[in-house]
Short mmCIF file of C-alpha atoms in Angstrom, two decimals:
data_model
loop_
_atom_site.label_atom_id
_atom_site.label_comp_id
_atom_site.label_asym_id
_atom_site.label_seq_id
_atom_site.Cartn_x
_atom_site.Cartn_y
_atom_site.Cartn_z
CA UNK A 400 -53.65 60.05 -98.15
CA UNK A 401 -54.75 56.01 -97.28
CA UNK A 402 -53.51 55.95 -93.02
CA UNK A 403 -52.28 52.20 -92.95
CA UNK A 404 -51.57 51.40 -96.37
CA UNK A 405 -50.50 47.56 -97.63
CA UNK A 406 -47.46 46.53 -99.85
CA UNK A 407 -47.38 43.03 -101.22
CA UNK A 408 -44.25 40.82 -100.90
CA UNK A 409 -44.65 37.48 -102.75
CA UNK A 410 -48.07 35.90 -102.08
CA UNK A 411 -48.64 38.22 -98.97
CA UNK A 412 -50.59 41.00 -98.71
CA UNK A 413 -49.16 43.10 -95.60
CA UNK A 414 -51.07 46.32 -93.59
CA UNK A 415 -48.34 48.56 -92.59
CA UNK A 416 -48.41 51.50 -89.52
CA UNK A 417 -45.69 54.03 -88.87
CA UNK A 418 -45.01 52.52 -85.30
CA UNK A 419 -44.43 49.09 -87.09
CA UNK A 420 -41.28 47.98 -88.69
CA UNK A 421 -41.94 47.52 -92.46
CA UNK A 422 -40.70 44.74 -94.26
CA UNK A 423 -37.88 44.94 -96.36
CA UNK A 424 -35.14 43.26 -98.12
CA UNK A 425 -34.20 41.39 -94.70
CA UNK A 426 -37.88 40.47 -94.79
CA UNK A 427 -38.10 38.61 -98.13
CA UNK A 428 -34.67 37.48 -97.51
CA UNK A 429 -35.92 34.84 -95.03
CA UNK A 430 -39.06 34.45 -97.26
CA UNK A 431 -36.93 33.07 -99.73
CA UNK A 432 -34.66 31.45 -96.94
CA UNK A 433 -37.01 29.78 -94.71
CA UNK A 434 -36.17 26.56 -93.21
CA UNK A 435 -38.74 23.45 -94.01
CA UNK A 436 -41.92 24.23 -92.20
CA UNK A 437 -44.51 21.58 -93.33
CA UNK A 438 -46.60 20.31 -90.52
CA UNK A 439 -44.25 21.88 -88.34
CA UNK A 440 -45.09 24.40 -85.47
CA UNK A 441 -43.14 27.82 -86.11
CA UNK A 442 -42.86 31.17 -83.55
CA UNK A 443 -41.57 33.72 -84.91
CA UNK A 444 -39.98 36.53 -82.58
CA UNK A 445 -40.25 39.65 -83.12
CA UNK A 446 -43.23 39.52 -85.42
CA UNK A 447 -43.85 43.20 -86.40
CA UNK A 448 -46.55 43.20 -89.46
CA UNK A 449 -46.62 39.24 -89.13
CA UNK A 450 -45.38 38.93 -91.90
CA UNK A 451 -43.15 35.90 -91.54
CA UNK A 452 -45.50 34.02 -89.50
CA UNK A 453 -47.96 34.65 -92.17
CA UNK A 454 -45.29 33.07 -94.56
CA UNK A 455 -45.29 30.04 -92.51
CA UNK A 456 -48.89 29.25 -92.26
CA UNK A 457 -48.65 29.60 -96.22
CA UNK A 458 -45.46 26.95 -96.38
CA UNK A 459 -47.54 24.36 -94.42
CA UNK A 460 -47.06 24.77 -90.76
CA UNK A 461 -49.18 23.23 -89.07
CA UNK A 462 -49.43 25.92 -85.87
CA UNK A 463 -47.46 29.34 -86.09
CA UNK A 464 -47.21 32.05 -82.72
CA UNK A 465 -45.87 35.69 -83.67
CA UNK A 466 -44.39 37.45 -80.56
CA UNK A 467 -43.66 40.68 -80.86
CA UNK A 468 -42.62 43.29 -77.42
CA UNK A 469 -44.80 46.00 -79.74
CA UNK A 470 -48.59 46.47 -79.40
CA UNK A 471 -48.73 47.94 -82.20
CA UNK A 472 -47.04 45.07 -84.01
CA UNK A 473 -49.69 42.81 -82.79
CA UNK A 474 -52.84 44.60 -83.75
CA UNK A 475 -51.21 45.15 -87.10
CA UNK A 476 -50.35 41.18 -87.27
CA UNK A 477 -53.65 39.94 -86.46
CA UNK A 478 -55.18 42.64 -89.14
CA UNK A 479 -53.38 40.92 -91.85
CA UNK A 480 -54.40 37.61 -90.42
CA UNK A 481 -57.72 38.84 -91.79
CA UNK A 482 -56.23 40.57 -94.02
CA UNK A 483 -54.69 37.53 -96.09
CA UNK A 484 -57.99 35.44 -95.24
CA UNK A 485 -55.99 32.71 -93.10
CA UNK A 486 -57.00 30.26 -90.71
CA UNK A 487 -57.02 31.71 -86.85
CA UNK A 488 -57.26 28.92 -85.56
CA UNK A 489 -53.61 27.73 -86.40
CA UNK A 490 -51.97 31.29 -85.83
CA UNK A 491 -52.04 33.76 -83.37
CA UNK A 492 -50.04 36.69 -81.81
CA UNK A 493 -49.29 37.99 -78.15
CA UNK A 494 -47.55 40.30 -76.72
CA UNK A 495 -44.18 39.71 -75.12
CA UNK A 496 -40.39 40.63 -74.52
CA UNK A 497 -38.63 37.40 -76.69
CA UNK A 498 -40.23 34.27 -74.72
CA UNK A 499 -41.42 35.59 -71.36
CA UNK A 500 -45.24 35.62 -72.25
CA UNK A 501 -44.64 31.72 -73.81
CA UNK A 502 -45.88 29.16 -71.07
CA UNK A 503 -42.60 27.11 -70.52
CA UNK A 504 -43.89 23.67 -71.63
CA UNK A 505 -44.67 24.90 -74.88
CA UNK A 506 -41.71 23.88 -77.26
CA UNK A 507 -41.82 24.65 -81.23
CA UNK A 508 -40.27 22.82 -84.35
CA UNK A 509 -38.78 25.74 -85.77
CA UNK A 510 -37.87 29.40 -83.86
CA UNK A 511 -37.52 32.54 -86.56
CA UNK A 512 -35.93 35.63 -85.27
CA UNK A 513 -35.45 39.38 -87.44
CA UNK A 514 -33.25 40.89 -84.95
CA UNK A 515 -33.00 44.21 -83.83
CA UNK A 516 -29.15 44.05 -85.24
CA UNK A 517 -28.27 47.87 -85.72
CA UNK A 518 -25.47 49.02 -83.71
CA UNK A 519 -27.17 51.61 -81.94
CA UNK A 520 -25.89 54.95 -79.77
CA UNK A 521 -28.27 56.84 -77.53
CA UNK A 522 -28.29 59.58 -79.51
CA UNK A 523 -29.38 57.18 -82.64
CA UNK A 524 -32.75 56.27 -80.78
CA UNK A 525 -35.86 56.35 -82.71
CA UNK A 526 -39.60 56.20 -81.07
CA UNK A 527 -40.05 54.14 -78.68
CA UNK A 528 -41.92 51.36 -80.52
CA UNK A 529 -40.25 51.63 -83.98
CA UNK A 530 -36.96 51.69 -82.18
CA UNK A 531 -37.23 47.73 -80.63
CA UNK A 532 -36.91 47.11 -84.16
CA UNK A 533 -34.06 48.23 -85.06
CA UNK A 534 -31.85 49.14 -81.36
CA UNK A 535 -29.34 46.74 -80.76
CA UNK A 536 -27.35 48.09 -78.42
CA UNK A 537 -23.36 49.85 -78.91
CA UNK A 538 -22.52 46.45 -80.42
CA UNK A 539 -25.77 45.24 -82.44
CA UNK A 540 -25.71 42.24 -80.23
CA UNK A 541 -27.65 43.36 -76.53
CA UNK A 542 -31.17 41.64 -77.93
CA UNK A 543 -29.80 39.05 -79.99
CA UNK A 544 -27.61 37.31 -77.10
CA UNK A 545 -30.39 37.10 -75.09
CA UNK A 546 -32.26 35.27 -77.36
CA UNK A 547 -29.60 32.88 -77.99
CA UNK A 548 -29.32 32.07 -74.75
CA UNK A 549 -32.36 31.12 -73.90
CA UNK A 550 -34.38 30.29 -77.72
CA UNK A 551 -33.24 26.36 -76.33
CA UNK A 552 -35.48 26.02 -73.63
CA UNK A 553 -38.30 26.83 -76.42
CA UNK A 554 -37.05 24.17 -79.18
CA UNK A 555 -38.03 20.58 -79.23
CA UNK A 556 -35.07 18.14 -80.26
CA UNK A 557 -33.68 18.15 -83.34
CA UNK A 558 -35.63 21.64 -83.77
CA UNK A 559 -34.50 24.60 -85.97
CA UNK A 560 -33.67 28.39 -85.46
CA UNK A 561 -33.27 30.92 -88.25
CA UNK A 562 -32.06 34.14 -87.21
CA UNK A 563 -31.95 37.62 -89.39
CA UNK A 564 -28.72 39.78 -88.58
CA UNK A 565 -26.69 41.83 -90.45
CA UNK A 566 -23.04 41.70 -91.04
CA UNK A 567 -21.83 44.41 -88.83
CA UNK A 568 -23.42 42.75 -85.63
CA UNK A 569 -20.92 39.56 -86.46
CA UNK A 570 -22.06 36.44 -88.22
CA UNK A 571 -18.83 34.48 -86.57
CA UNK A 572 -19.30 35.39 -83.03
CA UNK A 573 -23.52 34.72 -83.54
CA UNK A 574 -22.20 31.24 -85.08
CA UNK A 575 -19.74 30.87 -81.88
CA UNK A 576 -22.19 31.73 -79.28
CA UNK A 577 -24.53 29.14 -80.78
CA UNK A 578 -22.10 26.32 -80.77
CA UNK A 579 -21.36 26.60 -77.40
CA UNK A 580 -25.79 26.45 -77.00
CA UNK A 581 -25.51 23.51 -78.27
CA UNK A 582 -26.41 23.92 -81.80
CA UNK A 583 -25.03 23.25 -85.27
CA UNK A 584 -24.96 26.52 -86.66
CA UNK A 585 -24.08 28.23 -90.28
CA UNK A 586 -24.52 31.39 -92.75
CA UNK A 587 -26.97 29.57 -94.82
CA UNK A 588 -28.41 32.98 -96.97
CA UNK A 589 -27.15 36.43 -97.71
CA UNK A 590 -27.35 39.67 -99.54
CA UNK A 591 -24.96 42.00 -100.35
CA UNK A 592 -25.53 46.14 -100.19
CA UNK A 593 -22.44 49.53 -100.10
CA UNK A 594 -21.75 49.13 -96.38
CA UNK A 595 -23.44 45.53 -95.12
CA UNK A 596 -24.00 41.73 -95.44
CA UNK A 597 -28.32 41.02 -94.48
CA UNK A 598 -27.71 37.45 -93.39
CA UNK A 599 -29.64 34.45 -92.95
CA UNK A 600 -28.19 32.30 -89.66
CA UNK A 601 -29.65 28.76 -89.39
CA UNK A 602 -28.76 26.80 -85.76
CA UNK A 603 -29.32 23.04 -85.96
CA UNK A 604 -30.45 21.69 -82.61
CA UNK A 605 -28.15 18.97 -81.41
CA UNK A 606 -26.43 18.83 -84.96
CA UNK A 607 -27.05 18.91 -88.59
#
């Protein structure tokens, strides 16, 4: 069996790793509903294999940074730059917890976040690094709410954020919190399953 097999989503080839979240329906939902990024700077938070960062660059972004708390994700994402023959002067990946390793003066036009949105009890936790991709705490909002409170500090005026989450986490709560932090926000895409709906929440800084 191949140690690190590859998968293909759209025109992106991705090497996967057992300690890194494998792109799935939520990843495809964001790829298919990505906001306009041409000639813009993009930050992909929780980049995983790097698929969203890679897609943003392929859609015309002028500079992309992917960030992840998981060191295996960063190494995998770097390999995927080479695999997709991308200009590594325009895309890079760094290890960090949300924004803690992003320079305070660096601000982006678009910030993406496929949040760890699953409500997770202590007995449901997974292996350490893979757990980061899923574990949203008891109500699924532990990391998501931190992101919303901090994201404005790293977004340009009239910037856009896109969040991937589950209906289990509560779109109305996300939209309300974004409104409280100065965003106009709405659900812009969704995909229904028997027990949940995957959702894209898009927020526009200083209105739409």
